[in-house]
Structures are given as C-alpha cells and as structure tokens.
mmCIF file of C-alpha atoms and ligand atoms in Angstrom:
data_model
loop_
_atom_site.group_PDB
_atom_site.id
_atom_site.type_symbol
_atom_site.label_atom_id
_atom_site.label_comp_id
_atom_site.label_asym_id
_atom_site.label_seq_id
_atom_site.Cartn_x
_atom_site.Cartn_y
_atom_site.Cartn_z
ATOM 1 C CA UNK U 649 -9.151 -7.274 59.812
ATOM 2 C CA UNK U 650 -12.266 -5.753 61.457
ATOM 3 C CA UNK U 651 -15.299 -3.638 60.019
ATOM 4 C CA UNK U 652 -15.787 0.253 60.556
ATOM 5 C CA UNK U 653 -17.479 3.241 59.000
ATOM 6 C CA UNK U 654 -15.853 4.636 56.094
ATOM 7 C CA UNK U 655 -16.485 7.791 53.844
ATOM 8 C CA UNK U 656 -14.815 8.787 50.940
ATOM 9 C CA UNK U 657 -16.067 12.299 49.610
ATOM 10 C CA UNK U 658 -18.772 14.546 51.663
ATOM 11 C CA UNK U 659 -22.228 13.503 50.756
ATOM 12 C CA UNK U 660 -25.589 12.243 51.817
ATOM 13 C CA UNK U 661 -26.225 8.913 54.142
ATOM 14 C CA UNK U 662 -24.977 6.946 50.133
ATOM 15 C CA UNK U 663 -21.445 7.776 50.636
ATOM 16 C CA UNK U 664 -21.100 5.712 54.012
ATOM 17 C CA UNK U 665 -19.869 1.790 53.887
ATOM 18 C CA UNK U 666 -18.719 -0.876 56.275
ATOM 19 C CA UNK U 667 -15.388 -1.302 55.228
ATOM 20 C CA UNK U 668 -12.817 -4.432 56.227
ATOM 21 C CA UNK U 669 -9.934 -2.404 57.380
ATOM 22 C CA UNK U 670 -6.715 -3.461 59.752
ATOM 23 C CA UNK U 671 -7.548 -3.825 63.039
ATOM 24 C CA UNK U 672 -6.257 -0.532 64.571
ATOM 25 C CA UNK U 673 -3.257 -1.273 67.484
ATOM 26 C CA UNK U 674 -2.843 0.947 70.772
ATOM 27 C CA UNK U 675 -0.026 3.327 71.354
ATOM 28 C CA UNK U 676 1.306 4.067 74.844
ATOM 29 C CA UNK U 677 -1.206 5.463 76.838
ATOM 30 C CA UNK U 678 -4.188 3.563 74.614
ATOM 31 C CA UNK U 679 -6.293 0.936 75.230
ATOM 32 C CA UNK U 680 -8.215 -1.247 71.910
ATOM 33 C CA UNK U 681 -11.903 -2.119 72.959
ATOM 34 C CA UNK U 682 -14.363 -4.548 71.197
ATOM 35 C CA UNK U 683 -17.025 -1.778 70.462
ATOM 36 C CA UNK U 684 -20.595 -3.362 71.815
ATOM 37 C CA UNK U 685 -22.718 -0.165 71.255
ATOM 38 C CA UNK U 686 -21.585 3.547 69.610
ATOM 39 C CA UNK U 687 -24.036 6.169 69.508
ATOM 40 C CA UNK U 688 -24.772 8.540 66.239
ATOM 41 C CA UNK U 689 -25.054 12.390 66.612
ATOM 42 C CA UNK U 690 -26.188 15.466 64.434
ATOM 43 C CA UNK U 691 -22.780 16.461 63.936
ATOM 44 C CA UNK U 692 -21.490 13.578 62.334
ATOM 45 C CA UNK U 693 -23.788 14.012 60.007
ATOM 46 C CA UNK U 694 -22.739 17.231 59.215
ATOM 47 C CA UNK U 695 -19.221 16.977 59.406
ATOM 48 C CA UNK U 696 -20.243 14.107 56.172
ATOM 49 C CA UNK U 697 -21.901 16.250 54.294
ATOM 50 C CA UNK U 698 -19.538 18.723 53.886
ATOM 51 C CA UNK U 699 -21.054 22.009 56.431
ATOM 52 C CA UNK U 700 -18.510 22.090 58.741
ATOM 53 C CA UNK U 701 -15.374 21.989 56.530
ATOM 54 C CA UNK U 702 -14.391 25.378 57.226
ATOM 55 C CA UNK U 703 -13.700 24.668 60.737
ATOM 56 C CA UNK U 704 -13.596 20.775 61.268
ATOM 57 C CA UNK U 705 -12.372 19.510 57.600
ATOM 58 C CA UNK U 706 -12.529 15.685 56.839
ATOM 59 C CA UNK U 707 -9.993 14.134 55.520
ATOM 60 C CA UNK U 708 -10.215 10.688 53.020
ATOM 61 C CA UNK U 709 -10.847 8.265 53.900
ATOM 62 C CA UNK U 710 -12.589 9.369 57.033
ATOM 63 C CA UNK U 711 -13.963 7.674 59.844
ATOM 64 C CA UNK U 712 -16.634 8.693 62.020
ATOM 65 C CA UNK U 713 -18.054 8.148 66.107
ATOM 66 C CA UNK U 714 -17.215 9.755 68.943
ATOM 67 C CA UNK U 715 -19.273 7.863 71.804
ATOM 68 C CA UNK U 716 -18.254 4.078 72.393
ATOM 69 C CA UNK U 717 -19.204 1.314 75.205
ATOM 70 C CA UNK U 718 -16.725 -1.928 74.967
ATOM 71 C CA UNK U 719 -14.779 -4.929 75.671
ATOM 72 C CA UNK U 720 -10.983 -3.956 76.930
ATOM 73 C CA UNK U 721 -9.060 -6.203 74.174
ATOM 74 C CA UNK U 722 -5.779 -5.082 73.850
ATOM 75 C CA UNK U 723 -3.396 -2.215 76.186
ATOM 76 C CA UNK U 724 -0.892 -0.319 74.654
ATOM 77 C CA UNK U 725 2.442 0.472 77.003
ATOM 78 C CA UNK U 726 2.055 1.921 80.284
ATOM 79 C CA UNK U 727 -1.183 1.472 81.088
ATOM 80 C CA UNK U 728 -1.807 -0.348 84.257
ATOM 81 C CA UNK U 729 -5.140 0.475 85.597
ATOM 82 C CA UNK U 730 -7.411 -0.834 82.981
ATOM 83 C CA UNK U 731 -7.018 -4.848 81.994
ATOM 84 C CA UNK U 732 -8.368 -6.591 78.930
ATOM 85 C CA UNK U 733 -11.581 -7.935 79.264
ATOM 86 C CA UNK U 734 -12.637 -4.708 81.748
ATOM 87 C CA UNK U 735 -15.929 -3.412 80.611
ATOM 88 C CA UNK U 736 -15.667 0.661 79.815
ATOM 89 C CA UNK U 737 -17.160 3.907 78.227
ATOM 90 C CA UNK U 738 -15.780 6.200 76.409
ATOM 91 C CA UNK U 739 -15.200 8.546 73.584
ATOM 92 C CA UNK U 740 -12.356 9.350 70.742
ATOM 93 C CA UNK U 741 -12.044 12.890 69.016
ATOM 94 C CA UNK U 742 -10.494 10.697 65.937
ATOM 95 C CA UNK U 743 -14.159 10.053 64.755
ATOM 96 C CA UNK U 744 -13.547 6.138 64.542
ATOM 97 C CA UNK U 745 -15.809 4.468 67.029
ATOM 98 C CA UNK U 746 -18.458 3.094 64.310
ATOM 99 C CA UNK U 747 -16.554 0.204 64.555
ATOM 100 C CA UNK U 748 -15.895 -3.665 65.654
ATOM 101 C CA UNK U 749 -12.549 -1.946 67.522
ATOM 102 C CA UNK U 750 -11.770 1.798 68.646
ATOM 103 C CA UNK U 751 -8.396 2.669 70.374
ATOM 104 C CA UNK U 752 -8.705 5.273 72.674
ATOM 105 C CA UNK U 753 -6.590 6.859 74.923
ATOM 106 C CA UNK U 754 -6.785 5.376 78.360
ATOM 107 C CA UNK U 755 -7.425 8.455 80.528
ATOM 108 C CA UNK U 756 -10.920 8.827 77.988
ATOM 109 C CA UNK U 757 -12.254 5.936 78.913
ATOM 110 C CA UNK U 758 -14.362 4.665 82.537
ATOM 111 C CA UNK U 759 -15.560 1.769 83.667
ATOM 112 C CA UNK U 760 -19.417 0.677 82.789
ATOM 113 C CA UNK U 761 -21.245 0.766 85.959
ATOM 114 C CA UNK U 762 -23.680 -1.743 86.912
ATOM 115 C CA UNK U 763 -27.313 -1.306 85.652
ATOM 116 C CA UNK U 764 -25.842 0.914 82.467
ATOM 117 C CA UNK U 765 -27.031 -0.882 79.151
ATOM 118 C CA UNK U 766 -24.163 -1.418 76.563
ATOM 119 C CA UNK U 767 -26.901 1.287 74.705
ATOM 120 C CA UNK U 768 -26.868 3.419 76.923
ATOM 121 C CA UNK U 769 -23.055 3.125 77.954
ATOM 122 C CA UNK U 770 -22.041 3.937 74.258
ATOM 123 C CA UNK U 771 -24.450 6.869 73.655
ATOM 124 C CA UNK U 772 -23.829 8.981 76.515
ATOM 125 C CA UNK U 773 -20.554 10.798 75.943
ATOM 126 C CA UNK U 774 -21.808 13.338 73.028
ATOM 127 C CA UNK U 775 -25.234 13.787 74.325
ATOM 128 C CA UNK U 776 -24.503 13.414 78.048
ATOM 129 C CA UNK U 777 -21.559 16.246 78.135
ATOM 130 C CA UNK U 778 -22.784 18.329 76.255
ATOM 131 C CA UNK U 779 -26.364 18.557 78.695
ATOM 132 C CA UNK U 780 -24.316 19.023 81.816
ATOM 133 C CA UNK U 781 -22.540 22.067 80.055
ATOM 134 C CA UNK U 782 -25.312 23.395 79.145
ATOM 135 C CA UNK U 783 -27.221 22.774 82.277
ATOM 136 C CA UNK U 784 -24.139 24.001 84.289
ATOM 137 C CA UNK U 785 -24.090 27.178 81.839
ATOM 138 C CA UNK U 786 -27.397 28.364 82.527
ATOM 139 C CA UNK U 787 -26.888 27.694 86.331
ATOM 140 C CA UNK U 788 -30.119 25.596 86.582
ATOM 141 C CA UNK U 789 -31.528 25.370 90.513
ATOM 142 C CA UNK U 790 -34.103 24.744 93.041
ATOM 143 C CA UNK U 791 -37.083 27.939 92.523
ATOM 144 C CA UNK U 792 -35.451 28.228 88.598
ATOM 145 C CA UNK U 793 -37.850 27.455 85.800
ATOM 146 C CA UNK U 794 -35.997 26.185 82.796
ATOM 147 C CA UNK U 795 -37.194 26.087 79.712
ATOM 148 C CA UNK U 796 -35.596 23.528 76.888
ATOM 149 C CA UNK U 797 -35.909 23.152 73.477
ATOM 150 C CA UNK U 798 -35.939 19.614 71.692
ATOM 151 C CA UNK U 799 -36.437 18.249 75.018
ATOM 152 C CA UNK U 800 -37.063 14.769 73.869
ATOM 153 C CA UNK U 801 -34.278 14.879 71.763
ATOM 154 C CA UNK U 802 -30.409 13.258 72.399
ATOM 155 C CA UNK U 803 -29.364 16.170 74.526
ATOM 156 C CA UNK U 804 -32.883 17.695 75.102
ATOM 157 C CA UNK U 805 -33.693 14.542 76.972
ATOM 158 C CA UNK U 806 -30.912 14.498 79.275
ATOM 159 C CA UNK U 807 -30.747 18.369 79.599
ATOM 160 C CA UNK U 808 -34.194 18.543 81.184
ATOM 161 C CA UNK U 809 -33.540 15.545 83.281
ATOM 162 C CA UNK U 810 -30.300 17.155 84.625
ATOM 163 C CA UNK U 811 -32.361 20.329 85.440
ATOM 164 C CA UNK U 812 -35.152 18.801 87.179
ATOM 165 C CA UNK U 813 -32.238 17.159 89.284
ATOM 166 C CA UNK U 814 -30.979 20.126 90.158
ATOM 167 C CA UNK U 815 -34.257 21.072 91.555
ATOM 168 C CA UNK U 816 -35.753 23.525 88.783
ATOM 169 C CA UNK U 817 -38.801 23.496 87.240
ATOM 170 C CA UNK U 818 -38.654 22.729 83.429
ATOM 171 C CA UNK U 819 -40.749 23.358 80.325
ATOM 172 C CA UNK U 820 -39.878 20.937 77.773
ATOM 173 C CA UNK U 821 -40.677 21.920 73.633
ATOM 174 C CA UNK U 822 -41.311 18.915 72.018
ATOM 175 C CA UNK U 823 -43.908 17.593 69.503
ATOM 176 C CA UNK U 824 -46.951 15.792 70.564
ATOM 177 C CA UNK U 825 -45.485 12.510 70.702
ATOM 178 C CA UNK U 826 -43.081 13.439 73.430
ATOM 179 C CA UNK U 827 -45.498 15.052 75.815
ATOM 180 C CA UNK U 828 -46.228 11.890 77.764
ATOM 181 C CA UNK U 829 -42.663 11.113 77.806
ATOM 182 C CA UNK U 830 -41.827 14.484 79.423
ATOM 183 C CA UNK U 831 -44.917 14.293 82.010
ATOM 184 C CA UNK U 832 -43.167 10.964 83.028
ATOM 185 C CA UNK U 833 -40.278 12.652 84.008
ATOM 186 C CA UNK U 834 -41.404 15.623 85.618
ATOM 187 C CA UNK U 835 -41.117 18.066 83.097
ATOM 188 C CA UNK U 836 -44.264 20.258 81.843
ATOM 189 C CA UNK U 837 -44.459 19.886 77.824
ATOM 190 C CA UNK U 838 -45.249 22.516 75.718
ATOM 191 C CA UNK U 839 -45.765 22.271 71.633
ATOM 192 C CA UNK U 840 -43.617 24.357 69.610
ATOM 193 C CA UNK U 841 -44.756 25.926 66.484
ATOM 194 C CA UNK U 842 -46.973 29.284 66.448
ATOM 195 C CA UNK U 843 -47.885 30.549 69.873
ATOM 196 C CA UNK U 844 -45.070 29.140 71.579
ATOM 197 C CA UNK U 845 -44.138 32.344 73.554
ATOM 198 C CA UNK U 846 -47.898 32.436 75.122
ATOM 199 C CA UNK U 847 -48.032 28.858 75.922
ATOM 200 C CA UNK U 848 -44.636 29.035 77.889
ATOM 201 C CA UNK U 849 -45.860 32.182 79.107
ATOM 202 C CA UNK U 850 -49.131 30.177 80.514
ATOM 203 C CA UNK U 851 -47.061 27.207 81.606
ATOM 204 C CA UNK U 852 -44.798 29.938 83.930
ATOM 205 C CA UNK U 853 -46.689 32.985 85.263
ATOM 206 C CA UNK U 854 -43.876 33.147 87.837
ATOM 207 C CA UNK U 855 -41.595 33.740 84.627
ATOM 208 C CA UNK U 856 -38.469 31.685 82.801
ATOM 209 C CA UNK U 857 -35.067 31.863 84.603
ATOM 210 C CA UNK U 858 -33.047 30.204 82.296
ATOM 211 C CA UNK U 859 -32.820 28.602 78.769
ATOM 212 C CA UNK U 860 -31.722 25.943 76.972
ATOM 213 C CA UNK U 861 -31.586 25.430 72.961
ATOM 214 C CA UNK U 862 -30.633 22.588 71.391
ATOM 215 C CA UNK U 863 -32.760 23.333 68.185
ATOM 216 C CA UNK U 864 -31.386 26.728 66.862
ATOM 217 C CA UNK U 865 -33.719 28.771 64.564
ATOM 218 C CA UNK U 866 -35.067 31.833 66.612
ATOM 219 C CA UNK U 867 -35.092 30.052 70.295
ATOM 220 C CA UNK U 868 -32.166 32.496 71.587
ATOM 221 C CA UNK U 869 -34.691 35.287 70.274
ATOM 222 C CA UNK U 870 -37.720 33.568 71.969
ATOM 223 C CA UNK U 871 -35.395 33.563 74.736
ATOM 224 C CA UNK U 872 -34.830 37.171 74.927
ATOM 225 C CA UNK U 873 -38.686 37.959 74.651
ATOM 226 C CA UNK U 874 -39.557 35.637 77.720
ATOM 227 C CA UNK U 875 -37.045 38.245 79.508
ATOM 228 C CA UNK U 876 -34.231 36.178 80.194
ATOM 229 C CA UNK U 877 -30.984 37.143 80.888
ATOM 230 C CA UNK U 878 -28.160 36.250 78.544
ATOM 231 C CA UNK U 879 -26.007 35.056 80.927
ATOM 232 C CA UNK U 880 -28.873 32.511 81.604
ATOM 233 C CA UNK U 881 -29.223 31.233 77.832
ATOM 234 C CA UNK U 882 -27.265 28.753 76.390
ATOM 235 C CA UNK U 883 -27.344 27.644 72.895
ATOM 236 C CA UNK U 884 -25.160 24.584 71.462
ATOM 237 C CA UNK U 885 -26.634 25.151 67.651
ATOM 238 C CA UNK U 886 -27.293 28.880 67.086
ATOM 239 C CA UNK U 887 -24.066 30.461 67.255
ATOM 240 C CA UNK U 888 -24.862 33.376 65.146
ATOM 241 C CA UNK U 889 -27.461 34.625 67.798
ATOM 242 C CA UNK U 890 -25.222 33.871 70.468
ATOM 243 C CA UNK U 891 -22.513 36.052 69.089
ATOM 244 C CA UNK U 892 -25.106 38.657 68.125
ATOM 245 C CA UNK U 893 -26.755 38.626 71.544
ATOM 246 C CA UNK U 894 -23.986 37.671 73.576
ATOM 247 C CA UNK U 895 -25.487 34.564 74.953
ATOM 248 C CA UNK U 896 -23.450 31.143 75.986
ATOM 249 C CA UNK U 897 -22.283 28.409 73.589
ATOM 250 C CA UNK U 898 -21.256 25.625 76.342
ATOM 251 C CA UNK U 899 -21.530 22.547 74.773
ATOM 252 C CA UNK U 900 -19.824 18.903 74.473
ATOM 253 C CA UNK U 901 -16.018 20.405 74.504
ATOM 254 C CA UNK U 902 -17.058 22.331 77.770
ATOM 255 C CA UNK U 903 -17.510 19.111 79.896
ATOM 256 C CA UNK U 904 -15.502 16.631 77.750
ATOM 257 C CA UNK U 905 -14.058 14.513 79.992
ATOM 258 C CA UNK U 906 -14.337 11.202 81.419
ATOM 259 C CA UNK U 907 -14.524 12.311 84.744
ATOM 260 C CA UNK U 908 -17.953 13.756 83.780
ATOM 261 C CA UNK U 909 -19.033 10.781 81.791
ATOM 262 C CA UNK U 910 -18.344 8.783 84.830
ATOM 263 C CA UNK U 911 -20.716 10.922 87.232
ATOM 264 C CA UNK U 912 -23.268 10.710 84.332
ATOM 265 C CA UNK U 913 -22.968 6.988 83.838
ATOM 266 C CA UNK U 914 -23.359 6.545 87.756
ATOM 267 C CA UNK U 915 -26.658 8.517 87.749
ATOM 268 C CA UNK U 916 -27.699 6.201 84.897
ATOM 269 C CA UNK U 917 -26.819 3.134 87.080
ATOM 270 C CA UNK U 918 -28.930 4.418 90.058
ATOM 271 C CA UNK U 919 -31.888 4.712 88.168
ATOM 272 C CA UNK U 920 -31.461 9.009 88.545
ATOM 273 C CA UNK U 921 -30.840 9.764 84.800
ATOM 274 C CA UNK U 922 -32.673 7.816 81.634
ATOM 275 C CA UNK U 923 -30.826 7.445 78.183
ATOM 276 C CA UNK U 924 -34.167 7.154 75.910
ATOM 277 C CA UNK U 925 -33.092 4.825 73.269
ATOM 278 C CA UNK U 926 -34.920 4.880 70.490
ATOM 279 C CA UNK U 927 -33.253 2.526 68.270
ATOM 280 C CA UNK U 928 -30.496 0.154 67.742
ATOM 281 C CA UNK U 929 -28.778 -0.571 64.041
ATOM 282 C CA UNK U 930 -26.254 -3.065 63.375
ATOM 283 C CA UNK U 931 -23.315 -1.496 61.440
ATOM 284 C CA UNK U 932 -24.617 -2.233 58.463
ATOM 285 C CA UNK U 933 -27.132 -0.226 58.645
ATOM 286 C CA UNK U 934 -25.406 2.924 59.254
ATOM 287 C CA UNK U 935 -27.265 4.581 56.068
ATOM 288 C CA UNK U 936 -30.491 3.895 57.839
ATOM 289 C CA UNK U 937 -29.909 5.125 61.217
ATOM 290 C CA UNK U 938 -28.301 8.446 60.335
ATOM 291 C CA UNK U 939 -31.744 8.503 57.709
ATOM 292 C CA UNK U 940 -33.115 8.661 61.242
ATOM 293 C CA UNK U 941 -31.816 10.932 62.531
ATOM 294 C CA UNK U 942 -31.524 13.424 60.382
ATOM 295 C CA UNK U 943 -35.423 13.207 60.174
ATOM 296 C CA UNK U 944 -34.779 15.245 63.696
ATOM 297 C CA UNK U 945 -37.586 13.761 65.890
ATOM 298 C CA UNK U 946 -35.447 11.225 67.256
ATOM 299 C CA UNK U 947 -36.429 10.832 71.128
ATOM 300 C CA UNK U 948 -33.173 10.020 73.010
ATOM 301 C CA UNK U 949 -30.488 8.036 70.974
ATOM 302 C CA UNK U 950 -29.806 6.097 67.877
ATOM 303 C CA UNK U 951 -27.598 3.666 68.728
ATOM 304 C CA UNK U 952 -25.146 1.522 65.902
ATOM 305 C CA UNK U 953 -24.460 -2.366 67.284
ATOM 306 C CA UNK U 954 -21.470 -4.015 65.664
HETATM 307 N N1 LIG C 2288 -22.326 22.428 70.611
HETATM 308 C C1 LIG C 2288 -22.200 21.161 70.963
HETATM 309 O O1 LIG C 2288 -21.303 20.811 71.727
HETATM 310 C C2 LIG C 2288 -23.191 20.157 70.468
HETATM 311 C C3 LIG C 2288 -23.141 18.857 70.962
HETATM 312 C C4 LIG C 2288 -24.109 17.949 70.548
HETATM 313 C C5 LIG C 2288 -25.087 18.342 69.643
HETATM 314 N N2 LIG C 2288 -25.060 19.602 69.140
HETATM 315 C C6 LIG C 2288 -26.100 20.038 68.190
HETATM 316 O O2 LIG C 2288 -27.297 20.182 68.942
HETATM 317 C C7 LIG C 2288 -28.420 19.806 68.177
HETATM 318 C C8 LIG C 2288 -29.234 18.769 68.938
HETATM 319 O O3 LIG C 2288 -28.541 17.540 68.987
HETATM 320 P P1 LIG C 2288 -29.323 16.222 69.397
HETATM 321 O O4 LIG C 2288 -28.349 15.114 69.351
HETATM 322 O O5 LIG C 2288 -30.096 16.475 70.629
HETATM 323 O O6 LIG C 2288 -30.338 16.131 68.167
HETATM 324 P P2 LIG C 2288 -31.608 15.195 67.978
HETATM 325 O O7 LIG C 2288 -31.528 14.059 68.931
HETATM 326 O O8 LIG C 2288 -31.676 14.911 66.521
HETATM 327 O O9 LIG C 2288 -32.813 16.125 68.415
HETATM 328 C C9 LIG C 2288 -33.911 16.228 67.623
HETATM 329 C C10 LIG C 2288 -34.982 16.931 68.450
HETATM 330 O O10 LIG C 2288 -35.327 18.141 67.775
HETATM 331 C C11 LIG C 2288 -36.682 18.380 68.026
HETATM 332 N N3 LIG C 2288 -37.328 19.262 67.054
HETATM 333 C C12 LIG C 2288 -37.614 19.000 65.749
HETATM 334 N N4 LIG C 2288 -38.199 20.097 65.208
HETATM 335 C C13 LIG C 2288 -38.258 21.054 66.195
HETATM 336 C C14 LIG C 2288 -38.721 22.396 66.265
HETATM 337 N N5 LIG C 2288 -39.222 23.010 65.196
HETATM 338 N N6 LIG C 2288 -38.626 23.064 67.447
HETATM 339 C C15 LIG C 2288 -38.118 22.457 68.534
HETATM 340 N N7 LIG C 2288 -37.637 21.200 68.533
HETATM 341 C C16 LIG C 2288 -37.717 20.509 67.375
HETATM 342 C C17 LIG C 2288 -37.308 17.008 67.994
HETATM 343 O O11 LIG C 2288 -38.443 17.095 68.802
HETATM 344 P P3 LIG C 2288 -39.810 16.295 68.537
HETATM 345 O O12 LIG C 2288 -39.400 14.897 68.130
HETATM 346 O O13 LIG C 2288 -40.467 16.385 69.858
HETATM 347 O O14 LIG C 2288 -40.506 17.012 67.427
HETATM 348 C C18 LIG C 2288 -36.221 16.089 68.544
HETATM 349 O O15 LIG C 2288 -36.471 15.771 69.897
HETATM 350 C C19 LIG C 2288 -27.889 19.336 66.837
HETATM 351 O O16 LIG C 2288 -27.997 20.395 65.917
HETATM 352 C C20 LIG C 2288 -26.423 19.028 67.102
HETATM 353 O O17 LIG C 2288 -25.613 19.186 65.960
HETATM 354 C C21 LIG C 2288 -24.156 20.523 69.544
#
C-alpha cells in the first residue's frame, strides 16, 4: 500500500485526505517513481472545487498533482533508457502525483540535473511550461519592455526571469513584499492596485512591448490602454478578454513537454533560473498548503513532501 491525495465530492481544502491506496504498477512505456517533492497549483484547486467541471470534470474518487521529482522504483515493459534508482522530473495529466508513488509515462519524465533541489525538481513542470509559453507567446527580446502581472507568483516568478533572459526589460506587479525580491533579479517592481497604468507608465517612458497576465481581472484591458498589441499579450487566466480582444492564451499545454522541462531544469542547475520556494508540506498537510495558496500571495511554489 502507499499514501496519496484523495477527494471524494468537489469542495473546499476539507474534502482532501491521505488515503492508503494500492501501490499503482507501470504499464509498457511507464516508469513508478518514489515521489520526493510534488508541487501544488491554482488549478488543482479549482478543478476540487467544482469550477472547471464543464470542461475538465473529476471523477470519484479523484486524485490530484501534475508536477513530480522522484526515485525510479519500478519500469514497466520496454523501457530501456531509464533504470530504477535514476533520479527524474516529471509530470502526469492523470492528476496523481500527491503521492508516495506516481507512474508516469517514460517519455514525460527527465533526468534531475545536478544543483536542482528535489523542491525545485518537482515544482517546475506546471509553473515552468507554462512561463516559457507565455514568454515565447509574447515574443519577449533584447530592447522589449515586458510587463508581468503576479510576478512573484508560481509562474509570475519564472515568467519575468525567462524575459529578462531573453534580454528584455521587465516590470514586475507584485505587492510590497515582493519588490525586493524582483530588484534582486533584475526586474523593476511596480504595486498594483489604483494608479497602476501611471506607475508602469513612469517605470517605461520608452513604452510596454509586450504583456504577460497571470492574474486575470482587467490586466488584458490595462494591457490594451498601455498600447500594446494583441499579438504581444498573453493571458493564461482571463480567457474571456482574450476571446473578446483577440489576445493569446499560451499556457502549460503549449510547452508541455519534457523536452522543455529539461532545458528549464538545466537553467535551474546553472544557477540561470530560480524556483522561489516558499514552502514545503508533508502530505499530510495537503489542507494547509492549498489554504496557502489559495490565499494568492504565494511567492514561487508550495511544495507537498511525502
Ligand atoms: N493556462 C495555463 O496553462 C495555466 C497554467 C498555470 C496556471 N494558470 C493560472 O494562472 C494563475 C497564476 O498561477 P500561479 O501558479 O502563478 O498562481 P500563484 O502562485 O498563486 O500566484 C499568486 C500571485 O498573484 C499575485 N496577486 C495577488 N493579488 C493580485 C492583484 N490584485 N494583482 C496582481 N497580482 C496579484 C500575488 O502577488 P503578491 O503576493 O505580490 O501580492 C502572487 O504572486 C492561476 O489562476 C492559475 O490557475 C494557468
């Protein structure tokens, strides 16, 4: 037997347990791993309560986790170039990593490079894919000014560090707390709240090139008003503006693959790319990290530890 995340109806952080359930067995083509770190994102939390069901229905018992860092313990037929005991990355779409043991299929998992935390290893797929898309979508580069919202947060953080990478300059809007953090890594912070359009417009007389929301409510529009193309906005939460103003949606399923994760996790390991975490639960705390997050001022990730 081994412990993982169960729900049983759609609900608030009360209807998740740690339940003792067979250990799951790989298939061809999958590999079992000995989860060390999973990261928790927005969306599972909305998938559990019930306001995606329309499009991505649960079903009961459910599971939940996408992003996973392990142990190789077990290979199902036919795989050859992963062995047990190999340490990987990786991610599922059968929301099961919040778990002791994940299978995944082998081509979704790569190796954990040296100088990657198990923390950082097992909350980068979600977060991490999802920046590069959106990065990539708004064609960040050198002479660009970007501006991001919730910069400090999973993706926000690794969106503006992607940009600056690619040589633009970038306006991070984040709360107080995260201005220092953003200064550190070479992004100017900027409050949001009322007067947000003049203080960007203060922080970039040269004008915004691009922009990237990961907040939703009215940053397409702000957008717009800083005179930004649509074709330069991407939003991965607003999706109503986006159709109404024709602007991009590239998100996670855009770069979800772990050929990305693997050039993320090797900009991690040279010290290029920083996975903020900001806390670590064991399993059975699930109730309390997702109480977290959905406070929505985590910087970086929240991380679950079996
Ligand atoms: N489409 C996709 O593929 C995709 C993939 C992943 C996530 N998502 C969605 O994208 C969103 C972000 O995900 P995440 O994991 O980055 O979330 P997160 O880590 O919970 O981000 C929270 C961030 O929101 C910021 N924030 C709070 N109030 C704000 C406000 N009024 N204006 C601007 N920022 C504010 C916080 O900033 P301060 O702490 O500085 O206040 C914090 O940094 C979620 O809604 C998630 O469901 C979509």
């Amino acid at each position: 037997m081994a412990r993982a995340i169960r729900f049983d109806e759609y609900g608030g952080v009360d209807v998740l347990r740690v339940a003792d359930v067979p250990r799951p067995a790989p298939g061809p083509g999958q590999v079992l791993v000995e989860v060390r770190a999973a990261g928790i994102n927005p969306g599972e939390a909305s998938i559990r309560q019930g306001f995606l069901h329309e499009r991505w229905p649960a079903t009961f018992p459910s599971g939940q986790g996408s992003d996973f860092a392990g142990v190789v313990a077990g290979l199902g037929d036919g795989v050859e170039e992963i062995a047990v005991g190999d340490e990987v990355m990786g991610f599922v779409h059968t929301r099961s990593s919040h778990a002791e043991y994940v299978v995944a299929e082998a081509s979704d998992v790569t190796p954990r490079p040296d100088g990657v935390s198990w923390e950082a290893a097992g909350a980068l797929f979600v977060a991490g894919t999802t920046a590069y898309a959106a990065v990539a979508a708004v064609c960040a580069r050198e002479g660009d000014t970007v501006v991001v919202s919730g910069a400090a947060g999973g993706v926000g953080s690794l969106a503006v560090q992607l940009a600056l990478l690619a040589g633009a300059k970038v306006i991070g809007l984040a709360g107080p707390a995260n201005h220092a953090w953003l200064h550190e890594m070479g992004a100017l912070p900027v409050a949001y709240g009322e007067g947000v359009l003049e203080r960007i417009k203060e922080a970039a007389p040269e004008g915004v090139h691009a922009f990237v929301d990961t907040f939703g409510s009215g940053y397409v529009e702000l957008a717009l008003h800083l005179g930004i193309h649509p074709g330069r906005i991407d939003t991965i939460i607003d999706f109503e503006a986006a159709a109404k103003y024709n602007v991009k949606t590239e998100g996670n399923t855009a770069a979800a693959s772990a050929g990305v994760l693997r050039e993320l996790s090797l900009l991690v390991g040279k010290g290029l790319l920083e996975v903020p975490i900001a806390r670590v639960y064991p399993l059975d705390e699930v109730r309390e990290a997702y109480r977290e997050l959905e406070r929505r001022h985590t910087r970086g990730k929240i991380v679950l530890r079996p």
